[in-house]
PDB file of C-alpha atoms in Angstrom:
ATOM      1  CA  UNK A   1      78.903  72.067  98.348  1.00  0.00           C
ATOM      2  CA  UNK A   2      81.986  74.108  98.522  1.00  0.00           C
ATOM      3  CA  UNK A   3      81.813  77.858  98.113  1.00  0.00           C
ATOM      4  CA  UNK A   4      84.879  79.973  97.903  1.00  0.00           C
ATOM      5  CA  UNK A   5      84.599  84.250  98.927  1.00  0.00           C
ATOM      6  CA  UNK A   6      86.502  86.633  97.255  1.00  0.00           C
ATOM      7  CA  UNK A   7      86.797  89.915  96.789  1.00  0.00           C
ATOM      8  CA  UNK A   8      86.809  92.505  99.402  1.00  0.00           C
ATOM      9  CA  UNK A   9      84.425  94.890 101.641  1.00  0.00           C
ATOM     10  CA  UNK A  10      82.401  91.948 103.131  1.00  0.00           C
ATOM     11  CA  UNK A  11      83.464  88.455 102.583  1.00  0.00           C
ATOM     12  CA  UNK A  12      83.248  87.770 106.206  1.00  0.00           C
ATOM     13  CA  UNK A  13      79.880  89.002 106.632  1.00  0.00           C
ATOM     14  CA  UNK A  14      78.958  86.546 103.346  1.00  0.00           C
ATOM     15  CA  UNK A  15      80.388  83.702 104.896  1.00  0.00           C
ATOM     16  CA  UNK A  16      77.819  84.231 108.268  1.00  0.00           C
ATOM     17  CA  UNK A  17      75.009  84.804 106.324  1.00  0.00           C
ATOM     18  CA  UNK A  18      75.642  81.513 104.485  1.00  0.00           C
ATOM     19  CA  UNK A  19      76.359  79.385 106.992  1.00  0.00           C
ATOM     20  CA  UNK A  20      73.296  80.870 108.647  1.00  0.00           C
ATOM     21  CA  UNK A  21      70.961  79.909 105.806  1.00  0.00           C
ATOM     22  CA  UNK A  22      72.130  76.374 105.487  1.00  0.00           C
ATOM     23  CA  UNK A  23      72.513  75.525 109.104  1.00  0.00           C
ATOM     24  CA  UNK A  24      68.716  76.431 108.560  1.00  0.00           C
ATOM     25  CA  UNK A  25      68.475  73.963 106.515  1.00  0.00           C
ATOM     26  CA  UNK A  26      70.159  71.571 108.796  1.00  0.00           C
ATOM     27  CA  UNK A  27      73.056  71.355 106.963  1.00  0.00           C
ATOM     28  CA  UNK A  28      76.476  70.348 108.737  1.00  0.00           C
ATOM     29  CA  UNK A  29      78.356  73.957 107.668  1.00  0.00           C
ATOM     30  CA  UNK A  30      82.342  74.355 107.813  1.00  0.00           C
ATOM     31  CA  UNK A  31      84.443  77.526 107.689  1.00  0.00           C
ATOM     32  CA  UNK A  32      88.129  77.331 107.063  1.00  0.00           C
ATOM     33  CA  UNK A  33      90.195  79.978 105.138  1.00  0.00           C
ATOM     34  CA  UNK A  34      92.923  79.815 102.242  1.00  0.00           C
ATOM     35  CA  UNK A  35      95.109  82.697 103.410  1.00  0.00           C
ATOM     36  CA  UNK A  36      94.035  84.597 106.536  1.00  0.00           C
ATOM     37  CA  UNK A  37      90.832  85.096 108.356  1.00  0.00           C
ATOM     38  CA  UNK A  38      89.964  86.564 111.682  1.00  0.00           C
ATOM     39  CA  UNK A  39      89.619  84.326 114.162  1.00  0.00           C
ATOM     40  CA  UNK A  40      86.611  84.535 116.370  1.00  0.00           C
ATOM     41  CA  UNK A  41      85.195  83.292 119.821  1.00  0.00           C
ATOM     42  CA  UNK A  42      84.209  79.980 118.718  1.00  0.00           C
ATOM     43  CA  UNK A  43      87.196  79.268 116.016  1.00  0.00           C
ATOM     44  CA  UNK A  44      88.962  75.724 116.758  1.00  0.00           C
ATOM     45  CA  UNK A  45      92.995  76.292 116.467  1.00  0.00           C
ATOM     46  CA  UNK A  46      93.506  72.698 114.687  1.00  0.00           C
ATOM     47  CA  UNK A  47      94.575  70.044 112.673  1.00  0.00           C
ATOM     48  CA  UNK A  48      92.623  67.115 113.722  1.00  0.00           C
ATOM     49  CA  UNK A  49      89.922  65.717 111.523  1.00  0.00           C
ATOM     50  CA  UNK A  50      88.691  63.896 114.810  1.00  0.00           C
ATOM     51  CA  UNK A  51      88.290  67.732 116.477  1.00  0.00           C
ATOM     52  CA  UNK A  52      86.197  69.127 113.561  1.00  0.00           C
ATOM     53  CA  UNK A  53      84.359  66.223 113.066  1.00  0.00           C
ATOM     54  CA  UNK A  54      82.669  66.384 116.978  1.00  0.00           C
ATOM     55  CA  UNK A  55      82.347  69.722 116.385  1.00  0.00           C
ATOM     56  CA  UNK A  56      80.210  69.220 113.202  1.00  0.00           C
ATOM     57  CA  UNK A  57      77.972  65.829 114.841  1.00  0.00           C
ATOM     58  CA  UNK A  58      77.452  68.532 118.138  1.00  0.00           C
ATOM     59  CA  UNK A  59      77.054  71.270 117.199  1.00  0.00           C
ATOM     60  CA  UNK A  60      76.368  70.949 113.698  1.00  0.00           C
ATOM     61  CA  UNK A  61      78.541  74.036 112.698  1.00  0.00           C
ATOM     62  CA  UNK A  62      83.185  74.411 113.126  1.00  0.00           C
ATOM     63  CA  UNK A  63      84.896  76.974 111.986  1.00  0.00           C
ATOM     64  CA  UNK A  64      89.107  76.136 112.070  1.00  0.00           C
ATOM     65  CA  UNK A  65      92.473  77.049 110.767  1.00  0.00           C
ATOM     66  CA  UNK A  66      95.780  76.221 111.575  1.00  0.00           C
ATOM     67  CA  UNK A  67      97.370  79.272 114.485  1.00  0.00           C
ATOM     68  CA  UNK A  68      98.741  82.461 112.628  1.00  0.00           C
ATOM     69  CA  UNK A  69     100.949  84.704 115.002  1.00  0.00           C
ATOM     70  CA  UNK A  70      98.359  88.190 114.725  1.00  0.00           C
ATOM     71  CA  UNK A  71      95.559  87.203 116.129  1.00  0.00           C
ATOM     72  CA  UNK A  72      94.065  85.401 112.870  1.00  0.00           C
ATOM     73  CA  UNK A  73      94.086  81.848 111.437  1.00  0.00           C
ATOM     74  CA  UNK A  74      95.393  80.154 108.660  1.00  0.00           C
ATOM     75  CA  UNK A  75      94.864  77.775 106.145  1.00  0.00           C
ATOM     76  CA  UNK A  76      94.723  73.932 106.849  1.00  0.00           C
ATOM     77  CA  UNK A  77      97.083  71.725 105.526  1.00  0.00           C
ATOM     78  CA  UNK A  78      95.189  70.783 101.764  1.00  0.00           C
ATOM     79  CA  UNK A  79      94.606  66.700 102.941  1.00  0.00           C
ATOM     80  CA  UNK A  80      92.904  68.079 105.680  1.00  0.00           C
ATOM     81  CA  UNK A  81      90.554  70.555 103.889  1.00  0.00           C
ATOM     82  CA  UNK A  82      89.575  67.714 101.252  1.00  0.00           C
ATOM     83  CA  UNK A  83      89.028  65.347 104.161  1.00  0.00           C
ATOM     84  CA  UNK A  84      86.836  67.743 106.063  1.00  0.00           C
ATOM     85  CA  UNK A  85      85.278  68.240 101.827  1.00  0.00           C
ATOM     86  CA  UNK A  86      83.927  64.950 102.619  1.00  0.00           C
ATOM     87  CA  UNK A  87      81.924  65.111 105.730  1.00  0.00           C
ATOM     88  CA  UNK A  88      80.742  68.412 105.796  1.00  0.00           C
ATOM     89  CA  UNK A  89      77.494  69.211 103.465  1.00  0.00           C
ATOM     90  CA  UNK A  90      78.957  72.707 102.810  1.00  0.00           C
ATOM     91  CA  UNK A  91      82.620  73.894 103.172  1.00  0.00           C
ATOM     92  CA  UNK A  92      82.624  78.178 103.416  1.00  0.00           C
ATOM     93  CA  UNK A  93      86.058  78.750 102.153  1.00  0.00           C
ATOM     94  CA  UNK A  94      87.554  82.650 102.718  1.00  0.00           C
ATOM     95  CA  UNK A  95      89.923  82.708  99.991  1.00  0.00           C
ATOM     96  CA  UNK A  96      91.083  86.347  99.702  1.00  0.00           C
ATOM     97  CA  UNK A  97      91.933  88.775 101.734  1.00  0.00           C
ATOM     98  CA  UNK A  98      91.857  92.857 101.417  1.00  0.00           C
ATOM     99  CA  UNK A  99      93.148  94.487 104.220  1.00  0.00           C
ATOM    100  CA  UNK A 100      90.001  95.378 105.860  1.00  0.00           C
ATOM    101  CA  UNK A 101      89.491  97.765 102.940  1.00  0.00           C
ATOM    102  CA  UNK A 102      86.196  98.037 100.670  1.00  0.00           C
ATOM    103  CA  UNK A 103      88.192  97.709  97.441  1.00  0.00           C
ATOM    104  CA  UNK A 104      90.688  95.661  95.244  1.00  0.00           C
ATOM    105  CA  UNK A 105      92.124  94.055  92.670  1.00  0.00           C
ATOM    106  CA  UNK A 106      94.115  90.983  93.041  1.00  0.00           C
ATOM    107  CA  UNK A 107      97.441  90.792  92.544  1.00  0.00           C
ATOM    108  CA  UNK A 108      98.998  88.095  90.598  1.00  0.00           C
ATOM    109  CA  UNK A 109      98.647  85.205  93.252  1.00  0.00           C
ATOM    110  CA  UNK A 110      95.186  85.981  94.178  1.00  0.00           C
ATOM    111  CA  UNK A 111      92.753  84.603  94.999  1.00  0.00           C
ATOM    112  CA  UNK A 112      93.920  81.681  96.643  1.00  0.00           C
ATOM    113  CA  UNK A 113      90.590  79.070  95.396  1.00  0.00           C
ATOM    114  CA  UNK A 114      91.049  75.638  96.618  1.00  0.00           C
ATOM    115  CA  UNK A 115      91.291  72.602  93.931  1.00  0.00           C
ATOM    116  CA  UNK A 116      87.515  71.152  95.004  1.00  0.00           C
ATOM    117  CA  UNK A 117      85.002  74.002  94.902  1.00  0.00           C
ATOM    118  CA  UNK A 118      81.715  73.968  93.325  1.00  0.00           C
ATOM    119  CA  UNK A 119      81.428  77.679  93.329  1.00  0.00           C
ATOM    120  CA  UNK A 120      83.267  81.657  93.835  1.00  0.00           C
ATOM    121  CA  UNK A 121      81.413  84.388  95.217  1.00  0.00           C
ATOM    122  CA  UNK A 122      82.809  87.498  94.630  1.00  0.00           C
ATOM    123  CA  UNK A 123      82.109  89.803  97.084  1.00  0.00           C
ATOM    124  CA  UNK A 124      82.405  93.805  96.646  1.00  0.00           C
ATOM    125  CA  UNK A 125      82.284  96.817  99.340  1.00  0.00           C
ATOM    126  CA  UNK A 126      79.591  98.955  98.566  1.00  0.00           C
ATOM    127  CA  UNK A 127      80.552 100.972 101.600  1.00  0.00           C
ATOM    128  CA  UNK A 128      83.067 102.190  99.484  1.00  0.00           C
ATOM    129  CA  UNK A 129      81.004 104.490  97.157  1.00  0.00           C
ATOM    130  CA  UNK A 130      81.319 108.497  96.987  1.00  0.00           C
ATOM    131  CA  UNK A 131      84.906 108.043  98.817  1.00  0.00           C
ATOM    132  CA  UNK A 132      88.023 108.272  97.103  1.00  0.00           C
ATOM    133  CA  UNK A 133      89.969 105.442  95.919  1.00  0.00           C
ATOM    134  CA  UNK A 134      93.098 106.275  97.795  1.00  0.00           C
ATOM    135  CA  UNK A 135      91.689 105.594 101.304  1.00  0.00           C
ATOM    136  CA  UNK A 136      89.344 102.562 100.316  1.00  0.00           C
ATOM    137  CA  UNK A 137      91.332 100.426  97.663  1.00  0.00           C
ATOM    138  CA  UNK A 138      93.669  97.590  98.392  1.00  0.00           C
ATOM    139  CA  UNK A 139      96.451  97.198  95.620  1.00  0.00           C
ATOM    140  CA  UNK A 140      95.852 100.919  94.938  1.00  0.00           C
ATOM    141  CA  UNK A 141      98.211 100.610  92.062  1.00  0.00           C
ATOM    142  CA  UNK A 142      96.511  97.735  90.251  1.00  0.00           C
ATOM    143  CA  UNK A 143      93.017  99.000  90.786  1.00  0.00           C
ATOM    144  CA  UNK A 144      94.270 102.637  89.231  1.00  0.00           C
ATOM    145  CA  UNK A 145      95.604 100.586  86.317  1.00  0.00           C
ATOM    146  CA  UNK A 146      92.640  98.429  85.992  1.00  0.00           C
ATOM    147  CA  UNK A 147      90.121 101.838  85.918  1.00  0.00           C
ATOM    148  CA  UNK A 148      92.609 104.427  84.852  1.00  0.00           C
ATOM    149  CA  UNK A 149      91.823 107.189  87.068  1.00  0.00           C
ATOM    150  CA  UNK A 150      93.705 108.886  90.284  1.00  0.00           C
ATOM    151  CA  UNK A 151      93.935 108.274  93.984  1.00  0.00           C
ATOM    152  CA  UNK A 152      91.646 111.127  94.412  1.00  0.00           C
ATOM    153  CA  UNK A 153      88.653 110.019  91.965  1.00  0.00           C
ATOM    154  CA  UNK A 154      85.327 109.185  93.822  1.00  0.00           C
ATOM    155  CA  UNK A 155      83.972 105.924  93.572  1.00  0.00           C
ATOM    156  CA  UNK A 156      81.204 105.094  91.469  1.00  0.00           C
ATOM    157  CA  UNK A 157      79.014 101.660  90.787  1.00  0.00           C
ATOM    158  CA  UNK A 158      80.735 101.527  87.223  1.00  0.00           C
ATOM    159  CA  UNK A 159      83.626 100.923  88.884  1.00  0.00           C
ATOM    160  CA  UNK A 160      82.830  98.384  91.791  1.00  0.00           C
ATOM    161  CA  UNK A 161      81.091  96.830  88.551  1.00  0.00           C
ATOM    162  CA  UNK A 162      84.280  96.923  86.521  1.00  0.00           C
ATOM    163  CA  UNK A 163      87.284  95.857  89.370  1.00  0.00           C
ATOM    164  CA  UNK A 164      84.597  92.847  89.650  1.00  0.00           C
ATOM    165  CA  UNK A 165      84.358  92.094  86.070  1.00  0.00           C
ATOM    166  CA  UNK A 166      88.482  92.593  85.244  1.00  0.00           C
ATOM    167  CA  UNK A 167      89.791  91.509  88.581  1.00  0.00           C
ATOM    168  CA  UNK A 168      87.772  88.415  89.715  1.00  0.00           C
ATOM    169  CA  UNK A 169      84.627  87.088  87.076  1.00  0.00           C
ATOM    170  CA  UNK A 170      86.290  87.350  83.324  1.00  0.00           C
ATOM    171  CA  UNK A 171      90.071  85.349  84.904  1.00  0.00           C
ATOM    172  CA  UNK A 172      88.190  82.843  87.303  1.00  0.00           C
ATOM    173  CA  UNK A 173      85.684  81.914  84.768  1.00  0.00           C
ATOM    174  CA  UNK A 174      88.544  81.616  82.210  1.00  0.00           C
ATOM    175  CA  UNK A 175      90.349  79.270  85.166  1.00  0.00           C
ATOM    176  CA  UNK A 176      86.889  77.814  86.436  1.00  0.00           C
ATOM    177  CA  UNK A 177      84.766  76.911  83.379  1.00  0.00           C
ATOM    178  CA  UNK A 178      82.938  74.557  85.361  1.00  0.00           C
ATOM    179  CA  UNK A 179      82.231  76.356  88.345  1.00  0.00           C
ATOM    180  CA  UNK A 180      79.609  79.142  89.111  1.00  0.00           C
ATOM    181  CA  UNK A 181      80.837  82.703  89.828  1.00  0.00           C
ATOM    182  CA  UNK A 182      78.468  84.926  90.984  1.00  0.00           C
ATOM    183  CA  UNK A 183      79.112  88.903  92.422  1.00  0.00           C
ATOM    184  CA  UNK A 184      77.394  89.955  95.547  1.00  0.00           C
ATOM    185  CA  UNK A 185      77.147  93.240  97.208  1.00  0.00           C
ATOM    186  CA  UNK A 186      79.509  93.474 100.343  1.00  0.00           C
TER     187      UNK A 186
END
């Protein structure tokens, strides 16, 4: 199983909670990135299939990326990701990124969804309601074009609802038909 997050306002936090329930389930679980993820305590700085694969038979969880010079990591090199496809029994792919920020639309480039995945998550900051979208939004400028309204307009669920819809669910299902897109709260 391959699952990519997108969106913004939480995919971190999705990621966890997923690799939580199927470590549960004593599933080997791998985290990786597309673009740029934070790296934490236990994040392997590699490219070795031999590395990740100890890590997975020990301790049944790795999270890796390639070394990124502020204080994040980066995407493997694509032979590596579809090699670690193939022994993990779920790959947790963050495959967007948002600043930090609650809200956003993608630009043209984005998300960055690997060629294997069996589903997209798309994840969006509820923490982001009642405040105006000026000082929550990433890609300010697309998300006023997507919902036509100003900087200073308060956030409602109609729009978390719509950037979802416009931005992420209606393109990738267009791109994905295959594949399973599904929005979750952030």
């Amino acid at each position: 199983m391959i699952i990519a997050v997108v969106g913004s306002g939480g995919k971190t936090t999705r990621i966890h909670n997923l690799a939580e329930e199927y470590i549960k389930q004593e599933k080997t679980v791998f985290v990786t990135t597309t673009t740029h993820m934070l790296k934490e305590e236990d994040t392997l700085i590699t490219d070795s299939l031999d590395v990740i694969q100890r890590e997975l038979e020990t301790k049944g969880y790795c999270m890796a990326g390639t070394c990124t010079s502020n204080g994040k990591i980066g995407p493997l090199p694509e032979k590596l990701l579809k090699e670690v496809n193939q022994i993990a029994d779920v790959v947790l792919i963050e495959a967007d990124g948002s600043k930090g920020l609650p809200i956003k639309f993608p630009g043209e480039n984005e998300p960055v969804i690997p060629e294997e995945i069996d589903e997209i998550h798309v994840v969006t900051g509820l923490s982001a309601l009642d405040k105006m979208f000026g000082k929550v939004s990433h890609r300010l400028s697309l998300v006023k074009e997507c919902l036509k309204i100003s900087e200073e307009t308060l956030v409602e669920p109609k729009h978390l609802q719509q950037l979802a819809m416009e931005g992420y669910v209606k393109p990738l299902r267009k791109k994905y038909p295959e594949v399973k897109v599904k929005i979750c709260p952030g």
